[in-house]
Short mmCIF file of C-alpha atoms (C1' of nucleotides) in Angstrom, two decimals:
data_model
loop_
_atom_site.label_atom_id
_atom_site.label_comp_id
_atom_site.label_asym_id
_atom_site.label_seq_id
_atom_site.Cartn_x
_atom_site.Cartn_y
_atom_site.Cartn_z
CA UNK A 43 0.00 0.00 0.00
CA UNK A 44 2.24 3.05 -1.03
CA UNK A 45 3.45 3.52 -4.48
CA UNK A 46 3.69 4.18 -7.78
CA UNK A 47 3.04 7.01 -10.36
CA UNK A 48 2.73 5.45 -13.49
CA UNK A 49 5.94 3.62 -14.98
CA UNK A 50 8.55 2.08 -13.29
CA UNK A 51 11.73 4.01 -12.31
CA UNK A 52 12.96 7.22 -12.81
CA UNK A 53 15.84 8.91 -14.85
CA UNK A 54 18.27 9.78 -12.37
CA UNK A 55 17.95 10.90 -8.79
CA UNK A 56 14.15 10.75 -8.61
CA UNK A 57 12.49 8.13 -6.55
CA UNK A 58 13.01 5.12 -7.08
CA UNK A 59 9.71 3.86 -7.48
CA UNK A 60 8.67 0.26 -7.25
CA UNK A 61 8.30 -1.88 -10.32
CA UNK A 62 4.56 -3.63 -10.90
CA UNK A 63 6.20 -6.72 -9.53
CA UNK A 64 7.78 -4.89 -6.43
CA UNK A 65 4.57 -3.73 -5.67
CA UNK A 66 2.46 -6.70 -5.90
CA UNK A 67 5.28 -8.61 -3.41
CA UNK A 68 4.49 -5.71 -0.89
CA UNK A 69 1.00 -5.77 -0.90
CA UNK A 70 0.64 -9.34 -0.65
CA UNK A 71 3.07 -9.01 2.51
CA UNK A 72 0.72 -6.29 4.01
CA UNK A 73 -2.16 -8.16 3.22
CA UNK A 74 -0.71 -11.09 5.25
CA UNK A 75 0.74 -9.06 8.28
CA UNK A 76 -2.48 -7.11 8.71
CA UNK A 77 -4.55 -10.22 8.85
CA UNK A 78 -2.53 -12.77 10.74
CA UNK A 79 -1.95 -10.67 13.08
CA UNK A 80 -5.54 -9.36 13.21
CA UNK A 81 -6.04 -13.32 13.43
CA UNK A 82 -4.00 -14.03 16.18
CA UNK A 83 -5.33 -10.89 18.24
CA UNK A 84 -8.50 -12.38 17.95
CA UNK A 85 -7.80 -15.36 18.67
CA UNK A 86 -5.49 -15.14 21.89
CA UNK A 87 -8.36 -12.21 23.22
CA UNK A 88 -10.97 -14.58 22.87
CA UNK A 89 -9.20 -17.50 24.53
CA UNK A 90 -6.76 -15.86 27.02
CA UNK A 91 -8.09 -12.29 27.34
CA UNK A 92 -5.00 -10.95 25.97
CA UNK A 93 -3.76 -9.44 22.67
CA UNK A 94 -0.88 -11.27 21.26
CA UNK A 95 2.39 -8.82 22.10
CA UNK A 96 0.95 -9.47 25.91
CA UNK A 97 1.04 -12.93 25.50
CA UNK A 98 4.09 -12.76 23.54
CA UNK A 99 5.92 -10.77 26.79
CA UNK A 100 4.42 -13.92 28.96
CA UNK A 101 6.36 -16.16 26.71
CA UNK A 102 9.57 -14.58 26.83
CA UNK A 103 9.24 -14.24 30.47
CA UNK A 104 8.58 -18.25 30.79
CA UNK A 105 12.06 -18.78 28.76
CA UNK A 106 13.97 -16.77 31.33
CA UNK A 107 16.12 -17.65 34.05
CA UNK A 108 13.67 -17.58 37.26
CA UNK A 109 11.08 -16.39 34.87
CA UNK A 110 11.83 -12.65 35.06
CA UNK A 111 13.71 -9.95 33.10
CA UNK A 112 14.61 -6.48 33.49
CA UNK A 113 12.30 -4.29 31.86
CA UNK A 114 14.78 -3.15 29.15
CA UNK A 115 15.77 -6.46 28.31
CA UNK A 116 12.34 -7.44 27.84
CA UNK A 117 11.05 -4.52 25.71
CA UNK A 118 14.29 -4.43 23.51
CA UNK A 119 13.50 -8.92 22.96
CA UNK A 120 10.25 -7.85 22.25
CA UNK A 121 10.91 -5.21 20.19
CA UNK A 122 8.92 -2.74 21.48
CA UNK A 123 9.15 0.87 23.58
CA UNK A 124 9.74 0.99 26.80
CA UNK A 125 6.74 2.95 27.13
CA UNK A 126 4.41 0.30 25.76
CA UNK A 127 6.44 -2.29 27.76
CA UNK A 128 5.42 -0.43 31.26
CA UNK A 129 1.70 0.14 29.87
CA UNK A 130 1.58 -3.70 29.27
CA UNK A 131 2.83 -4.80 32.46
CA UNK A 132 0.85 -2.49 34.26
CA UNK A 133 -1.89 -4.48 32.68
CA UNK A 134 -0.55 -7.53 32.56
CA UNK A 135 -0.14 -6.92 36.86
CA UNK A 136 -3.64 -6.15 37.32
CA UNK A 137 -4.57 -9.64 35.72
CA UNK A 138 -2.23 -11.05 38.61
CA UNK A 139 0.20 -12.60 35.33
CA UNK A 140 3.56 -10.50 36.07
CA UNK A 141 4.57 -8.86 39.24
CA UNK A 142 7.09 -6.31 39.53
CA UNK A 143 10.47 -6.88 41.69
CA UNK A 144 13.30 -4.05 42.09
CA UNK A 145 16.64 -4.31 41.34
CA UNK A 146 18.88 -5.05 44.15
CA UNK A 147 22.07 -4.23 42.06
CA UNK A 148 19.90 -1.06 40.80
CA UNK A 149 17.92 0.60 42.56
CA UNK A 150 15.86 2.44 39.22
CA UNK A 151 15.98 -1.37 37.83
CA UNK A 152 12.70 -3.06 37.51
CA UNK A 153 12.42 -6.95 37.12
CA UNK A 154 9.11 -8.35 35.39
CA UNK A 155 8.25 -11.48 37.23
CA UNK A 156 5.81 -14.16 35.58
CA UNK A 157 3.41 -15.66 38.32
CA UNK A 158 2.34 -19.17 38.79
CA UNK A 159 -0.81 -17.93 37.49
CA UNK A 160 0.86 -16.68 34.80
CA UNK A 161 2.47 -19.73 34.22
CA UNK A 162 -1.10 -21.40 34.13
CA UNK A 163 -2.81 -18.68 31.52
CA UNK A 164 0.24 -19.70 29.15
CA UNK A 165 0.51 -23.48 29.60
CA UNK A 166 -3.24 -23.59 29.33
CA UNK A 167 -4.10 -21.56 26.36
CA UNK A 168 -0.21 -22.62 23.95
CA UNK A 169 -2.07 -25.40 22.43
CA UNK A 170 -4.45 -23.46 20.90
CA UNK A 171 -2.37 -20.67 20.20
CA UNK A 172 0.36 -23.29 18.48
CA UNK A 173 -2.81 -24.24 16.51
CA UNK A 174 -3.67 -21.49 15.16
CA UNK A 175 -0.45 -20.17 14.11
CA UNK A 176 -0.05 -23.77 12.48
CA UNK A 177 -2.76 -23.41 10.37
CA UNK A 178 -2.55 -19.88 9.51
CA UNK A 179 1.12 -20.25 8.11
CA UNK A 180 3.32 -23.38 8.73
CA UNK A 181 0.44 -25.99 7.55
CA UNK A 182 0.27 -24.12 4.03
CA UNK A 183 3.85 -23.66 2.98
CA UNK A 184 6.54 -26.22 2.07
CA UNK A 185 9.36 -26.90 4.36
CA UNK A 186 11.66 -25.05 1.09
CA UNK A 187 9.21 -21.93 1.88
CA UNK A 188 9.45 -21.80 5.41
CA UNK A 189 13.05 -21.82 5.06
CA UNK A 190 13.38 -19.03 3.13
CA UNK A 191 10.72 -16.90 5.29
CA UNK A 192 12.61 -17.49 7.83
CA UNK A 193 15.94 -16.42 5.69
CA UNK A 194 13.89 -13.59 4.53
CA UNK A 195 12.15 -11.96 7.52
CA UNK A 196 16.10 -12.55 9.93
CA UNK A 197 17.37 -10.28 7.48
CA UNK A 198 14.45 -7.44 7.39
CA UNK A 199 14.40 -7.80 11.51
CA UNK A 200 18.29 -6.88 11.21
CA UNK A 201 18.00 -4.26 8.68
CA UNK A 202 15.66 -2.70 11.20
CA UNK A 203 17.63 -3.37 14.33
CA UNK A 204 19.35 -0.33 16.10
CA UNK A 205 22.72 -1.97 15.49
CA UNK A 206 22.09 -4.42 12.66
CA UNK A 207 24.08 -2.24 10.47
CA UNK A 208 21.22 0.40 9.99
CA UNK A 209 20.02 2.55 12.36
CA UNK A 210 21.44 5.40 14.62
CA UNK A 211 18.64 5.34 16.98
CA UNK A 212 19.12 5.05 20.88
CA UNK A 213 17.48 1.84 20.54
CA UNK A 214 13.77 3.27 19.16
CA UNK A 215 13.72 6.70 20.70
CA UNK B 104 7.12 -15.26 20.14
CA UNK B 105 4.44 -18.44 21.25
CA UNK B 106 5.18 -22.19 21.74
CA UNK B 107 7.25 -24.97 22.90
CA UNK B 108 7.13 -27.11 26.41
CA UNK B 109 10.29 -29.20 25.63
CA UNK B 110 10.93 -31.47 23.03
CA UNK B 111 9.42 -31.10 19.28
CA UNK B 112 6.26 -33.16 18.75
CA UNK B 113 3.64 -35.03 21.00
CA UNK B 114 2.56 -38.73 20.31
CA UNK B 115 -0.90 -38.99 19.20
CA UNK B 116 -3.82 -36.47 19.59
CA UNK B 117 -1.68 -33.49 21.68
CA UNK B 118 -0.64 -30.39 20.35
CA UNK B 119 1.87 -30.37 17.48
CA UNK B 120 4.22 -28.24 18.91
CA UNK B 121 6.20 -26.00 16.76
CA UNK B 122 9.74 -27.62 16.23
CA UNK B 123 12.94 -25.41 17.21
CA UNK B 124 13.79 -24.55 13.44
CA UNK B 125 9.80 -23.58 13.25
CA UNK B 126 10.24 -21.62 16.41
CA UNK B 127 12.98 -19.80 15.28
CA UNK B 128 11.06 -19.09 11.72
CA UNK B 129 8.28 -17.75 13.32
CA UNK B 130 10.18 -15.52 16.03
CA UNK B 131 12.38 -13.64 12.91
CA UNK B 132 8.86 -13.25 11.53
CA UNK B 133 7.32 -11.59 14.24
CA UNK B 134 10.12 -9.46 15.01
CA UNK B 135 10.86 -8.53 11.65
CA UNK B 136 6.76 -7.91 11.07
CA UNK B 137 6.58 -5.45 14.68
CA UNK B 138 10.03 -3.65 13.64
CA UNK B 139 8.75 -3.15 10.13
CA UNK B 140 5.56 -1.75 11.16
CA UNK B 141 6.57 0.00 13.55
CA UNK B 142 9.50 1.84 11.42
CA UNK B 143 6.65 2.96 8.92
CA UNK B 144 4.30 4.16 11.11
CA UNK B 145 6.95 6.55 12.94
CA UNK B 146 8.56 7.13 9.31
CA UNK B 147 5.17 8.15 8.17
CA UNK B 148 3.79 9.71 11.43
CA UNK B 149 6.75 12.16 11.19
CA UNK B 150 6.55 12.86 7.49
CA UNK B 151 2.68 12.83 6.56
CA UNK B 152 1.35 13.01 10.08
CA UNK B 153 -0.68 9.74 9.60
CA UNK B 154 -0.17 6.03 10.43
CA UNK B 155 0.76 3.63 7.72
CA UNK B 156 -2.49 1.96 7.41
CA UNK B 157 -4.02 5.85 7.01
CA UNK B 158 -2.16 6.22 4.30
CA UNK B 159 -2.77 2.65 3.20
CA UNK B 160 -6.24 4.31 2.62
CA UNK B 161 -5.13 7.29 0.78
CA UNK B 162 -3.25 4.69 -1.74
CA UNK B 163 -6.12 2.82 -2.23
CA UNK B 164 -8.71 5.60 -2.82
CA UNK B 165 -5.93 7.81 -5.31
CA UNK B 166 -5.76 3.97 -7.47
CA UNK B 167 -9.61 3.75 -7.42
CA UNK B 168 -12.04 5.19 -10.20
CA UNK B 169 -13.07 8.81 -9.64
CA UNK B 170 -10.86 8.69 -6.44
CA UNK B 171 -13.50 7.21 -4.69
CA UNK B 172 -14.49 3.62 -2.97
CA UNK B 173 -17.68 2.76 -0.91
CA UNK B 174 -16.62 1.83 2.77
CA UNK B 175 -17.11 -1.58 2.93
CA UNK B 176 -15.22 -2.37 -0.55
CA UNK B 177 -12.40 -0.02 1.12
CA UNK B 178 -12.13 -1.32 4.52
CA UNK B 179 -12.36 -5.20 2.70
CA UNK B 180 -9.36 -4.20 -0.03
CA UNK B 181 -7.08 -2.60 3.06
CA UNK B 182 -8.58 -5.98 5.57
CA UNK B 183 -9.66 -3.66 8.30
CA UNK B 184 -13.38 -4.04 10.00
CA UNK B 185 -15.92 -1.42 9.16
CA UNK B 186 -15.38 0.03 12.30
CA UNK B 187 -12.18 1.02 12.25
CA UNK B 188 -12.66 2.23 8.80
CA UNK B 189 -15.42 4.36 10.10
CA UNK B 190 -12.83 5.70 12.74
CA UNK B 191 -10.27 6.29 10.03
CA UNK B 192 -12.38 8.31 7.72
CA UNK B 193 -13.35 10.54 10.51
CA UNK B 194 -10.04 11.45 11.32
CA UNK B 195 -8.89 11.72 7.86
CA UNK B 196 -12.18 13.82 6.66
CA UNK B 197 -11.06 16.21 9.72
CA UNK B 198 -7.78 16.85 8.23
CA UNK B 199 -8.71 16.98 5.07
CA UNK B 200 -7.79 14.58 3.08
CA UNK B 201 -11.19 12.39 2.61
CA UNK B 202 -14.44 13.82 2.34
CA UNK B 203 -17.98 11.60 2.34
CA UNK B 204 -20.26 11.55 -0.16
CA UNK B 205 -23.80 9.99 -0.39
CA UNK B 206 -24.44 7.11 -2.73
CA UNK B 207 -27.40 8.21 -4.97
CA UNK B 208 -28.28 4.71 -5.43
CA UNK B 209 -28.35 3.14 -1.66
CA UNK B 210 -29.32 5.76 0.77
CA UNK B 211 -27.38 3.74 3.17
CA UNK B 212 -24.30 3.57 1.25
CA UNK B 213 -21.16 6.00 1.74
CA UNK B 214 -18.31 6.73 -0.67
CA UNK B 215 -14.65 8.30 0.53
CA UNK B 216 -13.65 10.13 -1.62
CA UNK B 217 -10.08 11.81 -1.64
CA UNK B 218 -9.71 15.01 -1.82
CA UNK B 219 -7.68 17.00 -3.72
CA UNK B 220 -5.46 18.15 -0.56
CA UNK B 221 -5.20 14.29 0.34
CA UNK B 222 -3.75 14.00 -3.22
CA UNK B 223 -1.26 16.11 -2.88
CA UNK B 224 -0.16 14.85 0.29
CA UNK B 225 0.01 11.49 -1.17
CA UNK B 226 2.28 12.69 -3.64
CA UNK B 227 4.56 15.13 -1.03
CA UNK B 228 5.17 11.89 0.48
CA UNK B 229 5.16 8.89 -1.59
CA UNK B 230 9.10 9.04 -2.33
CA UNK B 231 9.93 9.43 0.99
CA UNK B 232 7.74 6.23 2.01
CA UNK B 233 9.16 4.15 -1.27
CA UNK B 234 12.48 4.85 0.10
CA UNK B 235 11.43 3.16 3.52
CA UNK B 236 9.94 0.50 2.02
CA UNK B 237 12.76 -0.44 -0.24
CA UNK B 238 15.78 0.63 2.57
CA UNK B 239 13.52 -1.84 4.80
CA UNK B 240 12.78 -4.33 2.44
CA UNK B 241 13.69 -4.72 -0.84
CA UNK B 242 16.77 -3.92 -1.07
CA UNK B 243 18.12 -5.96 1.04
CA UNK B 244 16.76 -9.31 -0.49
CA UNK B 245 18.23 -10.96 -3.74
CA UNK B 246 15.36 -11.33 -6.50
CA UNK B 247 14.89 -14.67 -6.10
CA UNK B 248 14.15 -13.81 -2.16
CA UNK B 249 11.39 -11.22 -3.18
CA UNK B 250 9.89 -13.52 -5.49
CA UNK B 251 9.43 -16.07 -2.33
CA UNK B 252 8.16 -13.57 0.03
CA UNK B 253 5.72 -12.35 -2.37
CA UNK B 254 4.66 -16.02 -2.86
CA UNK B 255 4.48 -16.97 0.75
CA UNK B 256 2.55 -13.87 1.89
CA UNK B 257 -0.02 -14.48 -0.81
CA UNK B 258 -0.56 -17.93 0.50
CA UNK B 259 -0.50 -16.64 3.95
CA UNK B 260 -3.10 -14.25 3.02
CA UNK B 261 -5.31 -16.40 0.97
CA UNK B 262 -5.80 -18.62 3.94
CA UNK B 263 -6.72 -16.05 6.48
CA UNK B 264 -9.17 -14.61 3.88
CA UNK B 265 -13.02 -14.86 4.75
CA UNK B 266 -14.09 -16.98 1.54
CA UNK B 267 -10.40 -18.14 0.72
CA UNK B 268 -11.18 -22.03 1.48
CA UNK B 269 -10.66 -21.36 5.40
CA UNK B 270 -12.04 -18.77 7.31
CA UNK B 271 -16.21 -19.16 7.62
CA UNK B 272 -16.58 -15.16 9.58
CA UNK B 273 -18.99 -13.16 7.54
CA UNK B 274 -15.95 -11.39 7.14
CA UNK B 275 -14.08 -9.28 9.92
CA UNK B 276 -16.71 -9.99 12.32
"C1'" DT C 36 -47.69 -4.46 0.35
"C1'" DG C 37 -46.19 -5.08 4.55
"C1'" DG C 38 -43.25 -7.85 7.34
"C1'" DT C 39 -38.80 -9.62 8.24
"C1'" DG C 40 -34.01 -10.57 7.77
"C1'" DG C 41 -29.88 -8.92 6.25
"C1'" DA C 42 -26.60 -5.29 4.68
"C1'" DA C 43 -24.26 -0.56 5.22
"C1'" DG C 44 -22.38 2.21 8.17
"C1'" DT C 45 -21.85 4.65 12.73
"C1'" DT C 46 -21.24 5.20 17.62
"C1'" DG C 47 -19.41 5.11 22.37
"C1'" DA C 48 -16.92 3.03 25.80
"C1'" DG C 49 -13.01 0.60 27.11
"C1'" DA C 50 -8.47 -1.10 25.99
"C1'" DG C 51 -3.97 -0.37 23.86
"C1'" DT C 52 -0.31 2.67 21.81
"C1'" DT C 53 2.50 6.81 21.07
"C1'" DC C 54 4.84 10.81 22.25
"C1'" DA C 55 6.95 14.02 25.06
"C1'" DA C 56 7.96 15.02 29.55
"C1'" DG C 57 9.32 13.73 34.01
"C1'" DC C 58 11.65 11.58 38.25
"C1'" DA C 59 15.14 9.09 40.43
"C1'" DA C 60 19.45 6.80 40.48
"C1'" DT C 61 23.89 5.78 38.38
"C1'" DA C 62 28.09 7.05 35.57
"C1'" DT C 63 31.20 10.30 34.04
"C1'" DT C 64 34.11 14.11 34.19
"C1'" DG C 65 36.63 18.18 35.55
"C1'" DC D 259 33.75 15.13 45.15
"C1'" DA D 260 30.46 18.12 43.09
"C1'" DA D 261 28.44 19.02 38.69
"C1'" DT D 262 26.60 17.05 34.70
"C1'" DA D 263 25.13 13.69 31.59
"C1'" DT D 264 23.06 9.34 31.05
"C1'" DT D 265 20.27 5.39 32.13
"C1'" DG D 266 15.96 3.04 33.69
"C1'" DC D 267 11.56 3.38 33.99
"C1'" DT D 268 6.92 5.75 34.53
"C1'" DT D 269 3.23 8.98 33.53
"C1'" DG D 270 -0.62 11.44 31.26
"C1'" DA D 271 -2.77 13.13 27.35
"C1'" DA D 272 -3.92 12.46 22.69
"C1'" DC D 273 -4.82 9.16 19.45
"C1'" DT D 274 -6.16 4.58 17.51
"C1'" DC D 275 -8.50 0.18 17.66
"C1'" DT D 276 -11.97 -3.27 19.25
"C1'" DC D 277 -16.29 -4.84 20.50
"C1'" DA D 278 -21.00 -4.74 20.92
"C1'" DA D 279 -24.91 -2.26 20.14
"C1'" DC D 280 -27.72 0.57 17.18
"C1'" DT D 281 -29.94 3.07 13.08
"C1'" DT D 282 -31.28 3.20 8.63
"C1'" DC D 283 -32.33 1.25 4.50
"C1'" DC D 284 -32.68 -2.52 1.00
"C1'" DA D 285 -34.33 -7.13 -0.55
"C1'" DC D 286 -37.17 -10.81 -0.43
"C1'" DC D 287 -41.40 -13.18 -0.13
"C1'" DA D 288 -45.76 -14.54 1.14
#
DNA sequence: TGGTGGAAGTTGAGAGTTCAAGCAATATTG
DNA sequence: CAATATTGCTTGAACTCTCAACTTCCACCA
């Protein structure tokens, strides 16, 4: 969704637009974003009563070491602000699925704890997410395809990184 | 960002867990998808002062006949609900860019219609958004890589699509 | 022709996100 | 060691999105 004036490419410095083909490959991949992830919203808010980045945080916090991260840590895995990261835990706190800890080493250091009950939303409700994540992607491409999305979408995430070579930025903002 | 107790699959009936090569597949994809998104919308936020899927809108109404589209045929091309179409115009008619008209032949229908101002923002800004896109994207995959995304994502999308052979929703709810 | 069911679109409230600003604690430097 | 800059995290307001009504109008059919 975002380009194209009438022909291809231009002379010399003008923009370089993209080519018919260019711009089918992009909308297809907007297409797809926008509704699998529209998918798995719905899906994880109707079975777990939380959108999927919430869900994803619980995840990451179940892979860590005593099941709890420092907030930075956490928001820079998930790719997100710290901002949205404090917003979500807040919410994530009421629900009784994270606690907060302090630092002892740090005193402006935050830890994000999963809870047993935590521990219980996630354990109960992975099946179904695995499901539908299954049969929205892996289920209807070769193992030669998911390869190369894989390939593909590692290279865009380090394009994008604050280090990967790209950007300048302070780690988003 | 979702599965895995401990080893790959279960015998019989139980979840098919994602495998560790799956896992990591599906982790580049959803980091690569919420850096990506995320780099437009501030990219475009700052630029155009609207969100990528606003101007996802804009696109799609400049491509269409008369510069028009009735809201349910727009908010099905861009795979957003009514509702949040209904939001977006809103916001967009306040600032100019979109303006409602009547449909003479359904008294309940609506067209949005862009407006000559939204043109010319489209055009102020389409370069700068190309050159995001293709920094981001395209030019860092080979040809045969775009090829393969463009591929994948159309399956992807196919599948979540309301009469695409899966989904049964009357579409988006 | 007058129900009745469905389609088109909107609305408001609640939840989530962004942005800029802010506070407190640590690191750095003269 | 006292300024000063930087880091870690939070906050509130403005904005966007979701969900569940709700209104209006069209289409169908007896």
């Amino acid at each position: 969704m975002n380009t194209a004036p009438a022909a291809s490419s231009a002379p010399a410095g003008g923009p370089r637009w993209l080519t018919d083909e260019e711009q089918r490959v992009w909308r297809s991949y907007i297409e797809a974003a926008t509704l699998l992830e529209d998918h798995l919203d719905r899906q994880l808010q109707r079975d777990a009563g939380m959108p999927h980045v919430y869900y994803g945080l619980l995840v990451k916090l179940a892979e860590s070491p005593h099941r709890r991260l420092r907030m930075t840590e956490l928001a820079m895995s998930a790719k997100i602000t710290r901002s949205r990261l404090s917003h979500a835990i807040a919410r994530l706190e009421k629900s009784g699925w994270v606690r907060r800890e302090d630092c002892p080493s740090d005193k402006r250091g935050q830890f994000a704890v999963l809870t047993d009950e935590g521990q219980e939303v996630l354990d109960r409700h992975a099946p179904g997410h695995v499901d539908a994540v299954r049969q929205a992607v892996f289920d209807r491409l070769t193992p030669e395809q998911q390869k190369s999305l894989g390939e593909i979408m590692r290279i865009v995430a380090e394009g994008l990184q604050p280090n990967g070579a790209g950007a300048d930025l302070p780690w988003l903002r």
